[in-house]
Short mmCIF file of C-alpha atoms and ligand atoms in Angstrom, two decimals:
data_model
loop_
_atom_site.label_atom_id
_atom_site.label_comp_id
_atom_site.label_asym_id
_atom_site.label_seq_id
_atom_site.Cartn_x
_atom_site.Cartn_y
_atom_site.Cartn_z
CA UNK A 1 0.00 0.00 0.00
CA UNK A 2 1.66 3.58 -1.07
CA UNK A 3 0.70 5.98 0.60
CA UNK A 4 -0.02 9.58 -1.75
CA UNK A 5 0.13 13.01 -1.33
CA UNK A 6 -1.61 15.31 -4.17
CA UNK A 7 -0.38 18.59 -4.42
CA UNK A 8 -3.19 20.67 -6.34
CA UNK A 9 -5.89 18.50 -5.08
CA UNK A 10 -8.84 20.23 -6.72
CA UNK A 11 -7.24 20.62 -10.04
CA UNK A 12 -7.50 19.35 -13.09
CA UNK A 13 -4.59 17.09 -12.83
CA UNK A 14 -5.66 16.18 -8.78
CA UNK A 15 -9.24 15.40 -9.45
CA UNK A 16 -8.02 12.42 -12.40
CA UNK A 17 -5.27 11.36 -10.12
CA UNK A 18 -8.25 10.51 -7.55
CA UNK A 19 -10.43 9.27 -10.28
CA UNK A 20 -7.32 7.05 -11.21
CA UNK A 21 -6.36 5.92 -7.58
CA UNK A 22 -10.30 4.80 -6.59
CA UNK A 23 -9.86 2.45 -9.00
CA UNK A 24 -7.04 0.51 -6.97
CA UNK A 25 -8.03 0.89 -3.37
CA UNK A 26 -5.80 -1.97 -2.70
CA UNK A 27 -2.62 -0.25 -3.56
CA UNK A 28 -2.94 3.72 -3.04
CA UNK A 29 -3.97 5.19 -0.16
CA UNK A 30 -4.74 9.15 0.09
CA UNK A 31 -2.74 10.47 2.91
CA UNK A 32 -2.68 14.20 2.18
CA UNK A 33 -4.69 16.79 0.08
CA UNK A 34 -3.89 20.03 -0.62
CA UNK A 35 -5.33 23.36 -2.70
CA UNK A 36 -5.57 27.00 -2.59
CA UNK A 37 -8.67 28.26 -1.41
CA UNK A 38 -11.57 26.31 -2.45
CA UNK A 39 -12.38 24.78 1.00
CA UNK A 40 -16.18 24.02 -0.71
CA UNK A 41 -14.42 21.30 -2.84
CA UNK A 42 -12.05 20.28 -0.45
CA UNK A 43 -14.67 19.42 2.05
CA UNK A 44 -16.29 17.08 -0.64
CA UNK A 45 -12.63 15.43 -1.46
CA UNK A 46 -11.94 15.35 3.03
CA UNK A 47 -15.53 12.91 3.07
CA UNK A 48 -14.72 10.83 0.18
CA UNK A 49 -11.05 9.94 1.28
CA UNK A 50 -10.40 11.06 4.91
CA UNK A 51 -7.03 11.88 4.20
CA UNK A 52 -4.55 12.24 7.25
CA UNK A 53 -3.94 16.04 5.99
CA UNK A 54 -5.57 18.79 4.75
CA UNK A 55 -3.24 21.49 3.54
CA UNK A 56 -5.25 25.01 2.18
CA UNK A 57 -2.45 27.56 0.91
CA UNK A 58 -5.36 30.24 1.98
CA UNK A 59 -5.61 30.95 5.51
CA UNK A 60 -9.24 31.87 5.22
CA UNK A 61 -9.82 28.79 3.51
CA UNK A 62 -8.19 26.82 6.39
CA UNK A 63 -10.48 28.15 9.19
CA UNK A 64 -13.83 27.47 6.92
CA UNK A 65 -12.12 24.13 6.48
CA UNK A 66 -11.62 23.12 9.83
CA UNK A 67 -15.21 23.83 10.64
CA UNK A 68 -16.32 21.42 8.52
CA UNK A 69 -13.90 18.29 7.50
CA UNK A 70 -14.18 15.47 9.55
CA UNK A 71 -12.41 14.76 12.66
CA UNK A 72 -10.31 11.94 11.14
CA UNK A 73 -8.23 14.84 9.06
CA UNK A 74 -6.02 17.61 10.21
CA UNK A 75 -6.17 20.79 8.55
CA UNK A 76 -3.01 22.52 8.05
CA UNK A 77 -2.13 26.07 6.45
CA UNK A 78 0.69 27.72 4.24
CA UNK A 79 3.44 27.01 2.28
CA UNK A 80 5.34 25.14 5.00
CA UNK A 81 2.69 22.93 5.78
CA UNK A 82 2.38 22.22 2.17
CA UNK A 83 6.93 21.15 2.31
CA UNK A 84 5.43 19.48 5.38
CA UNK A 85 3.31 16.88 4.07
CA UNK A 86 4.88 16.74 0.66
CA UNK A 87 8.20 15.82 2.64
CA UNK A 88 6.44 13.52 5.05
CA UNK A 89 7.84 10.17 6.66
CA UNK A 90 4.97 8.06 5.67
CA UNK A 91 3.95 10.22 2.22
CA UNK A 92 5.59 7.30 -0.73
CA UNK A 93 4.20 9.21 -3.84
CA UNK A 94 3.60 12.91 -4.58
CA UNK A 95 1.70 14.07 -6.96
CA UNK A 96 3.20 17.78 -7.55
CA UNK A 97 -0.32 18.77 -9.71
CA UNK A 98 -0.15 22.97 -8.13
CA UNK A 99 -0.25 25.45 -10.96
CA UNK A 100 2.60 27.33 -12.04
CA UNK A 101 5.36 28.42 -9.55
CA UNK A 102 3.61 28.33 -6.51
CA UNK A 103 4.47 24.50 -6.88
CA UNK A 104 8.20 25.15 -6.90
CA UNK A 105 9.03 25.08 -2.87
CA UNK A 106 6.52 21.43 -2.17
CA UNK A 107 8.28 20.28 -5.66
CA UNK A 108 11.78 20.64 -3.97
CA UNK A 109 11.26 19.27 -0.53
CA UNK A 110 9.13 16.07 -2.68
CA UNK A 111 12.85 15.60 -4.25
CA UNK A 112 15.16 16.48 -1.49
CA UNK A 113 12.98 13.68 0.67
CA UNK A 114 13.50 11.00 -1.78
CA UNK A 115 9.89 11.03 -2.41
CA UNK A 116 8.58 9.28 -5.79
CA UNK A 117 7.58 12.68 -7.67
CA UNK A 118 4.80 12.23 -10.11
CA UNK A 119 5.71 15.84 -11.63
CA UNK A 120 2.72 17.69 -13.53
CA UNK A 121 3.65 20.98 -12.33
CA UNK A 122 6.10 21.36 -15.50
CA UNK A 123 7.04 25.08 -13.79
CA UNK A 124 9.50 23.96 -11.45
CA UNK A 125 11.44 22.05 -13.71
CA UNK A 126 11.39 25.29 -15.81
CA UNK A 127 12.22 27.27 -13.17
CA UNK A 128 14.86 25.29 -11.18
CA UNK A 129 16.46 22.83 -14.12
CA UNK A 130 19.29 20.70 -13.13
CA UNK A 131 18.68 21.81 -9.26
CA UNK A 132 15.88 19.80 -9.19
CA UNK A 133 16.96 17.17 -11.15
CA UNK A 134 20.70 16.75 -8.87
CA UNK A 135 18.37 17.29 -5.97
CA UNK A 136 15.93 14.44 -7.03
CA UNK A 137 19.62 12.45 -7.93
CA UNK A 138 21.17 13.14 -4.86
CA UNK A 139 18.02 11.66 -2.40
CA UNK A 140 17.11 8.96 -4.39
CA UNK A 141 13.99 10.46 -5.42
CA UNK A 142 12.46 9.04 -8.51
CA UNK A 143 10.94 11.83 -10.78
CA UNK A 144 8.04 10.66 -12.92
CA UNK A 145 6.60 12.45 -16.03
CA UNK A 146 3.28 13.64 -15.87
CA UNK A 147 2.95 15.52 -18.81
CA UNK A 148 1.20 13.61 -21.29
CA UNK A 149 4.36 14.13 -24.07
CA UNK A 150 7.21 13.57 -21.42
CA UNK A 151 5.22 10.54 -20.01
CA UNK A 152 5.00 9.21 -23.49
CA UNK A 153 8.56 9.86 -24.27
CA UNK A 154 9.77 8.15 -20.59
CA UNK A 155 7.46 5.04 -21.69
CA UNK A 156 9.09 4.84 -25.16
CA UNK A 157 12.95 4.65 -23.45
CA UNK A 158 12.18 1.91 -21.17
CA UNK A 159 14.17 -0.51 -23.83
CA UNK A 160 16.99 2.39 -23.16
CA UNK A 161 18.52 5.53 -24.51
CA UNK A 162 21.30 3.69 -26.77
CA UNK A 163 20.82 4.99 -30.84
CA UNK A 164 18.53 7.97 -29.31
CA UNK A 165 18.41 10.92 -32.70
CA UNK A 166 15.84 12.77 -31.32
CA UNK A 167 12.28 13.32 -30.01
CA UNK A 168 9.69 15.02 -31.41
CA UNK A 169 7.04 16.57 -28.70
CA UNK A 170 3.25 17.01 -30.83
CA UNK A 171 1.15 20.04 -30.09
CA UNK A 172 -2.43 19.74 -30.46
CA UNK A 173 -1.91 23.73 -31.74
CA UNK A 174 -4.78 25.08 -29.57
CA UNK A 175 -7.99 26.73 -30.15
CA UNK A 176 -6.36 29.21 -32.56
CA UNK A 177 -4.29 27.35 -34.87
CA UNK A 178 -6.65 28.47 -38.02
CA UNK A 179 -7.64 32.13 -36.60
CA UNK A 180 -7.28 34.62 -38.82
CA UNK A 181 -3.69 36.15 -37.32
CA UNK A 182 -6.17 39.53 -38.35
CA UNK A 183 -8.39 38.01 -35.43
CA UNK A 184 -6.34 36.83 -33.02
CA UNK A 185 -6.17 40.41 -30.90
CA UNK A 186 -9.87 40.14 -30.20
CA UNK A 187 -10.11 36.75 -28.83
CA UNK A 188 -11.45 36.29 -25.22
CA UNK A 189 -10.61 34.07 -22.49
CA UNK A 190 -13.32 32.19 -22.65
CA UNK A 191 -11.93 31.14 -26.49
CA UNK A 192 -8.68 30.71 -25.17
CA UNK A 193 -9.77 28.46 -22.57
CA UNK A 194 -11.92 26.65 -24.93
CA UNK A 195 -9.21 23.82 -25.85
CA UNK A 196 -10.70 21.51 -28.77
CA UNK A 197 -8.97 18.61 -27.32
CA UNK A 198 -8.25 18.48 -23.46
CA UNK A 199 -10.27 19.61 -20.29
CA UNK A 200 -7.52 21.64 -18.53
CA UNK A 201 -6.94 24.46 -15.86
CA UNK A 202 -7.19 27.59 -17.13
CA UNK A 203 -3.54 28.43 -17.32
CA UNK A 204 -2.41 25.61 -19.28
CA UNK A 205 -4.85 25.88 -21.34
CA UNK A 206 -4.04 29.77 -22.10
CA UNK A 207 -0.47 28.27 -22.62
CA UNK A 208 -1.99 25.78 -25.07
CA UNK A 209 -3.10 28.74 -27.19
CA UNK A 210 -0.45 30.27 -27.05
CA UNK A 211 1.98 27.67 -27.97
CA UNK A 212 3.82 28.49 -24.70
CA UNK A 213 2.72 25.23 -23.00
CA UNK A 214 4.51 23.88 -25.85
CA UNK A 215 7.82 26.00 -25.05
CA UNK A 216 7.83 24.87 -21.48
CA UNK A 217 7.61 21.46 -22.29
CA UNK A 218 10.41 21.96 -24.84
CA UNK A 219 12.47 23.07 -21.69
CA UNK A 220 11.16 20.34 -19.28
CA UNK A 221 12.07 17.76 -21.50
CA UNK A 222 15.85 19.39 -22.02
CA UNK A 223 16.20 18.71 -18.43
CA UNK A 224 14.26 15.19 -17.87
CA UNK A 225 16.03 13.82 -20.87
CA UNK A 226 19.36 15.98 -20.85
CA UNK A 227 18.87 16.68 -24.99
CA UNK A 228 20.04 19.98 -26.19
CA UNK A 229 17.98 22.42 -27.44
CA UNK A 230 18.28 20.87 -31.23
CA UNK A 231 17.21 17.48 -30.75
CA UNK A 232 13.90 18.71 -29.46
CA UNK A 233 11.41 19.53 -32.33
CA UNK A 234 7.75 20.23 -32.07
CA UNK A 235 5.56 19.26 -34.80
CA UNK A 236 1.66 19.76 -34.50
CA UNK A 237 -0.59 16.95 -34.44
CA UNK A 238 -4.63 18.58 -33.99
CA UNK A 239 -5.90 15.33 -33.37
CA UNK A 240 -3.37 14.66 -29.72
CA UNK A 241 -3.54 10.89 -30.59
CA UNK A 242 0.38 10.41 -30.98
CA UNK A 243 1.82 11.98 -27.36
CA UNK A 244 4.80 12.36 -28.72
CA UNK A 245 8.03 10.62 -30.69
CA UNK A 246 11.15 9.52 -30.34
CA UNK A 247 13.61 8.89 -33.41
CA UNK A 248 16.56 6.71 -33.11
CA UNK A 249 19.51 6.56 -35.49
CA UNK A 250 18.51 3.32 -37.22
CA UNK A 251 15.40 4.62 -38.84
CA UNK A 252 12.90 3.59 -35.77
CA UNK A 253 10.46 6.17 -34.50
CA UNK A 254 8.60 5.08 -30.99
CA UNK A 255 5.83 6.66 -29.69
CA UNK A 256 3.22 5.93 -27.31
CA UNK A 257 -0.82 6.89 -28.97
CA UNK A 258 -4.09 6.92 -26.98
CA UNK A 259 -6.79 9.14 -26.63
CA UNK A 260 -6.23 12.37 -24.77
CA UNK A 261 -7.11 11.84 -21.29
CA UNK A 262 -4.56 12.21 -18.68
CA UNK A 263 -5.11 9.58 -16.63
CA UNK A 264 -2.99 7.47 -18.75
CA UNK A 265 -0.10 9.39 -17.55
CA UNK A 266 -1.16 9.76 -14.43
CA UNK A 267 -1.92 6.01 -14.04
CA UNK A 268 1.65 4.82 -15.37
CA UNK A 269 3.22 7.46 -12.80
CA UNK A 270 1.84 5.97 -10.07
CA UNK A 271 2.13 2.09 -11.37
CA UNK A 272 5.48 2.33 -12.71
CA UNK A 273 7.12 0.26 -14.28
CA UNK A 274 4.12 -2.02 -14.47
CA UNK A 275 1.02 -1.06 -15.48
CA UNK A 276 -2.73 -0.80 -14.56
CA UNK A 277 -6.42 0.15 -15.23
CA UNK A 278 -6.98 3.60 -15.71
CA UNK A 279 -10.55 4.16 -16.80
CA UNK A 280 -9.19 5.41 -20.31
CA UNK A 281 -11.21 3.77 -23.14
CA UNK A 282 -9.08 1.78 -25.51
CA UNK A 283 -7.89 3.81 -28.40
CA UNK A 284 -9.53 2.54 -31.68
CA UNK A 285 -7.45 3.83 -34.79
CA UNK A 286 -10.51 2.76 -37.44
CA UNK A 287 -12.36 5.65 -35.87
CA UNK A 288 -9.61 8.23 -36.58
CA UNK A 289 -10.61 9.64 -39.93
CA UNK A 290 -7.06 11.08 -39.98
CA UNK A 291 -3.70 11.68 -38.14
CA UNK A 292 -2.59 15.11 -39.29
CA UNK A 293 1.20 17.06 -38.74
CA UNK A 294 2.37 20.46 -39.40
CA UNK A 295 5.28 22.36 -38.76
CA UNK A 296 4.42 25.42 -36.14
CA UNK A 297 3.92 28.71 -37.64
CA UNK A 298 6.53 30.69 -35.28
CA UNK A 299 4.90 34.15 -36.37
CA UNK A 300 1.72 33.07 -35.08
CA UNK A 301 3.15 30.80 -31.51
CA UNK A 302 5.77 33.84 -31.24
CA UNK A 303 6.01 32.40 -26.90
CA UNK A 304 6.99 28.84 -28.79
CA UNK A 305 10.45 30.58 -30.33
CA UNK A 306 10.76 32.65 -27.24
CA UNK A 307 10.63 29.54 -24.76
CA UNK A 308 13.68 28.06 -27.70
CA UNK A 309 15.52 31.41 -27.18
CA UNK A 310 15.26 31.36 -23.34
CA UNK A 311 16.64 27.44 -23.17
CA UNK A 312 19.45 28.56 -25.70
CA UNK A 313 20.36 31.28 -23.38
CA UNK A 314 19.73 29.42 -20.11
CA UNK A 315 20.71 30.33 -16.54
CA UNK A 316 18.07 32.33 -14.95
CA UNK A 317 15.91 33.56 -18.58
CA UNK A 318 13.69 30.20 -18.57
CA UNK A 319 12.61 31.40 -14.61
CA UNK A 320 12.07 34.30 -16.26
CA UNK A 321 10.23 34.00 -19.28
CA UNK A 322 8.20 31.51 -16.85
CA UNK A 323 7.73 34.22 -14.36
CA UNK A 324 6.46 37.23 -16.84
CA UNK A 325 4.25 34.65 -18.44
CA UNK A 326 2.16 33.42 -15.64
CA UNK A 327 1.61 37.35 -15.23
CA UNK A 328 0.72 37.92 -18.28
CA UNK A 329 -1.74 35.59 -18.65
CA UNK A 330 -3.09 36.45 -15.73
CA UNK A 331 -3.14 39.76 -16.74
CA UNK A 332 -4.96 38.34 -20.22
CA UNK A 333 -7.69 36.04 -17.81
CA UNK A 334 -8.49 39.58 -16.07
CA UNK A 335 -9.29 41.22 -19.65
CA UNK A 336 -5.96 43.45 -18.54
CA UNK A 337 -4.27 42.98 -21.37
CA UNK A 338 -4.99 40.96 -24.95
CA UNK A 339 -4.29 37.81 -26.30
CA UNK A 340 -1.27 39.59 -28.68
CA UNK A 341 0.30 40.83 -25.46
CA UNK A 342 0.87 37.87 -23.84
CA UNK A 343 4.28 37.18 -26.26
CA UNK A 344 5.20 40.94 -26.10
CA UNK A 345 5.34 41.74 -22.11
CA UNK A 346 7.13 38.27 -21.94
CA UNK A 347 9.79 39.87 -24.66
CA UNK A 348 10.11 43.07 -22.84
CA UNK A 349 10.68 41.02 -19.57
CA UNK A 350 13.13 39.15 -20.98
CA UNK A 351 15.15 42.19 -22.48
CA UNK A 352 14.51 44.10 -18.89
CA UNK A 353 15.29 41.54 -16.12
CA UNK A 354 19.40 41.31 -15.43
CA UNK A 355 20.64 37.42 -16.22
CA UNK A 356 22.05 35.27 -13.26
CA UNK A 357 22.96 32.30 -12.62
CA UNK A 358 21.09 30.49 -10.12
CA UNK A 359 22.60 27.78 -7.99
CA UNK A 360 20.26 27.70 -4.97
CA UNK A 361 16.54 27.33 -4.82
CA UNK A 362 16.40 30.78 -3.20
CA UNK A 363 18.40 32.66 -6.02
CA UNK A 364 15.38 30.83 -8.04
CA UNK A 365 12.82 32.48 -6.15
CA UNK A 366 14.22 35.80 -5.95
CA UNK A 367 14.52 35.58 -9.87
CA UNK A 368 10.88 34.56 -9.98
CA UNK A 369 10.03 37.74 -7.68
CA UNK A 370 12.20 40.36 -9.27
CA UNK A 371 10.63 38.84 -13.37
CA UNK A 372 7.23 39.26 -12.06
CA UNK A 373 7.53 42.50 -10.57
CA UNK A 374 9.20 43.80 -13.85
CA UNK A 375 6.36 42.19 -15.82
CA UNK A 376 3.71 44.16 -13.86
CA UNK A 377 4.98 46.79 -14.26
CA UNK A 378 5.72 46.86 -18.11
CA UNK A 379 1.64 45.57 -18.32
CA UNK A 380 1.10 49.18 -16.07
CA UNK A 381 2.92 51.00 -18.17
CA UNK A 382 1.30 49.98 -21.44
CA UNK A 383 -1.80 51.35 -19.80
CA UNK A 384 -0.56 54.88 -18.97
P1 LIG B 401 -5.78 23.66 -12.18
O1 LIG B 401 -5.84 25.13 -12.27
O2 LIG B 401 -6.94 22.86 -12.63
O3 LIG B 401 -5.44 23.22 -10.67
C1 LIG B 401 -4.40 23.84 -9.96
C2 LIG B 401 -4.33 23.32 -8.54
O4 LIG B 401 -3.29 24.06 -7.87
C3 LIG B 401 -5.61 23.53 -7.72
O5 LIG B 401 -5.80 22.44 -6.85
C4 LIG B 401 -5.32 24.79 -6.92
O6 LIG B 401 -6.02 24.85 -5.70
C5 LIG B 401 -3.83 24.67 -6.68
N1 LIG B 401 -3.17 25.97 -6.51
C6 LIG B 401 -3.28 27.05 -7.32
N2 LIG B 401 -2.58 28.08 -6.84
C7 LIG B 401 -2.00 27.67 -5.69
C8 LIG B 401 -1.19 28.29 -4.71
N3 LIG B 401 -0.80 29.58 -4.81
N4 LIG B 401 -0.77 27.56 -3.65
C9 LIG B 401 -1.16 26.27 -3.52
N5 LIG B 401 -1.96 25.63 -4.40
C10 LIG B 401 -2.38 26.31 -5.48
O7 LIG B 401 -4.46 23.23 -13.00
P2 LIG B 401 -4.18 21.86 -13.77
O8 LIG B 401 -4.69 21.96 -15.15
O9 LIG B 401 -4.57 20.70 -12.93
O10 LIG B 401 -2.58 21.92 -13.88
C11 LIG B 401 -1.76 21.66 -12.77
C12 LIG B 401 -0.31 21.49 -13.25
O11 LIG B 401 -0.25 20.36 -14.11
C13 LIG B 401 0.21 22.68 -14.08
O12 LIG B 401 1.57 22.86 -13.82
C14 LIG B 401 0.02 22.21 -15.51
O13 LIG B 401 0.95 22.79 -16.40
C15 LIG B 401 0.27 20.72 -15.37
N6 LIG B 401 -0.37 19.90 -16.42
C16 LIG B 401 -1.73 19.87 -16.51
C17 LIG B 401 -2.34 19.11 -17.50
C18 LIG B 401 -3.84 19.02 -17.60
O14 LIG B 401 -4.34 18.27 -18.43
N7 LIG B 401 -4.60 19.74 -16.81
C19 LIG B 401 -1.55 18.40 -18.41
C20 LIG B 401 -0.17 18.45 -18.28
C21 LIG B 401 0.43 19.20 -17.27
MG1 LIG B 402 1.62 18.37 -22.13
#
């Protein structure tokens, strides 16, 4: 029986890795939840599994929390709490499932504990690169892809890395990818959010439009699978049946297909390296009227080249072209700024924010902090 942790509880990614884990009461047990301030869902989640812990990063959301949950769970508040039970003695599996880099600090003490580290939140890799990786090296812990196109690309180099070319990551190319570029300035949130082929939180799935997701995940998979910059392509595949590729130098091309649903991933993270019922329907190919690929269009995913450009110049400009996006699209969610801006207040960040290098986790956060700062305030100034 493992016992699991899920970081980002209420999420997206949290809510399938509970759909995934009632499936196999025998072998998972929930031992700690956490979220950000909706206590309302919590509550439901606190009944249904009587965790051990109940983590809210809100401190409002704590107290209405501890009014209601049952007994059986302890509610806890803040980011230490979070380290806490992510870093726990009886906590085997964590999935790290928070949002953007609010996920980086539980991320770190998951790896420094020698935790197994299901790892959604693609951010901290992002952010703190090879630190997390020597961190996870140096404990023992194992990190496991979440990420639909890592996780496919970790399943297809079980036989091993020998002959690896390169790998191919596909792109489903959004909501947008046959917008009028004319159009694409007056496009809402709502459209942006509207992602033909996966359910997702709303950042990832502003990412998704923007081809940004794609850039990150360019970057994450530089550091999971130690490839420069040029043996990671991105090709776009609207249909998201092929997760993603990997060429080897005899002519072979693996890849792992199924329908998009992420409890694939999720499920192999947590089974690994066997494998187990997920609830995902069997993918049936004779159904597929087509399989489709096209090379991006980097005038209309500008954020895709930038996230190539930040990799290539490394050190602290991935944290930062992280940072001054997850602004900016908060910025675009607000209706602060449009859907055009996202790419250009990430730019100006970029070309604004002093480069470092960053050899502790705290040099990472002060990056983060000083990159979102300057990215407010460019999005202020292009309203005066
Ligand atoms: P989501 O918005 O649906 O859920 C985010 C979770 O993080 C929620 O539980 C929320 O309470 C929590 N959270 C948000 N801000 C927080 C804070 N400041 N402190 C503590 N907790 C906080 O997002 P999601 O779609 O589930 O994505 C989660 C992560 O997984 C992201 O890094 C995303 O890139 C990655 N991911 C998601 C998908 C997907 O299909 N949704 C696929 C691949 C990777
Ligand atoms: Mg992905």
């Amino acid at each position: 029986m493992k016992n699991i942790s899920i970081l980002g509880a209420t999420g997206s990614i949290g809510i399938s890795t509970l759909d995934v884990i009632s499936r196999h009461p025998e072998k998972y047990n929930v031992f700690a939840l956490s979220a950000n301030s909706n206590w309302k869902k919590m509550e439901q989640l606190c009944a249904k599994y009587v965790p051990k812990f109940a983590v809210m990063a809100n401190e409002e959301a704590a107290e209405s929390l501890r009014k209601v949950a049952p007994t059986e769970v302890i509610v806890l508040q803040g980011e230490e709490a979070l380290n806490d039970i992510a870093s726990h003695q009886n906590t085997d599996f964590v999935m790290a499932a928070i949002v953007g880099s609010a996920g980086l600090s539980s991320t770190f003490a998951a790896a420094n504990s020698g935790k197994r580290v299901m790892l959604a939140n693609k951010e901290s890799l992002v952010l703190g690169g090879n630190l997390l990786i020597n961190a996870s090296t140096d404990s023992g812990a194992e990190l496991i892809p979440v990420d639909s196109e890592h996780s496919a690309i970790f399943q297809c180099l079980q036989g091993g890395e020998d002959g690896l070319n390169k790998i191919q990551l596909t792109a489903s190319g959004g909501p947008f990818l046959t917008t009028p570029l004319a159009e694409l300035d007056k496009v809402t949130p709502k459209q942006a959010c509207n992602h033909p082929k996966w359910k997702m939180g709303q950042k990832i799935s502003v990412d998704s439009a923007t081809l940004m997701n794609k850039g990150l995940e360019v970057i994450e998979a530089h550091f999971l699978f130690q490839l420069s910059p040029s043996k990671i392509e991105v090709v776009i595949h609207p249909q998201s049946i092929i997760h993603s590729l990997v060429y080897f130098n005899d002519g072979s091309v693996l890849s792992q297909l199924g329908l998009p649903d992420m409890r694939s991933a999720i499920s192999y993270a947590l089974s690994y390296p066997s494998r187990q019922t997920s609830g995902v329907e069997a993918l049936d190919l004779t159904k597929q009227s087509s399989l489709e690929f096209l090379l991006p269009d980097m005038d209309r995913f500008k954020c895709l080249g930038l996230a190539y450009d930040a990799l290539e110049q490394g050190r602290s400009v991935p944290g930062t072209l992280n940072a001054a996006n997850e602004v900016a699209v908060e910025a675009f969610l607000n209706k602060k700024i449009g859907f055009l801006d996202i790419s250009k207040i990430i730019e100006k960040t970029i070309a604004t924010t002093p480069i470092s290098s960053l050899d502790t986790l705290a040099s990472v956060v002060e990056n983060d902090h000083l990159s979102r700062k300057i990215a407010q305030s460019l999005i202020k100034q292009s309203h005066s």
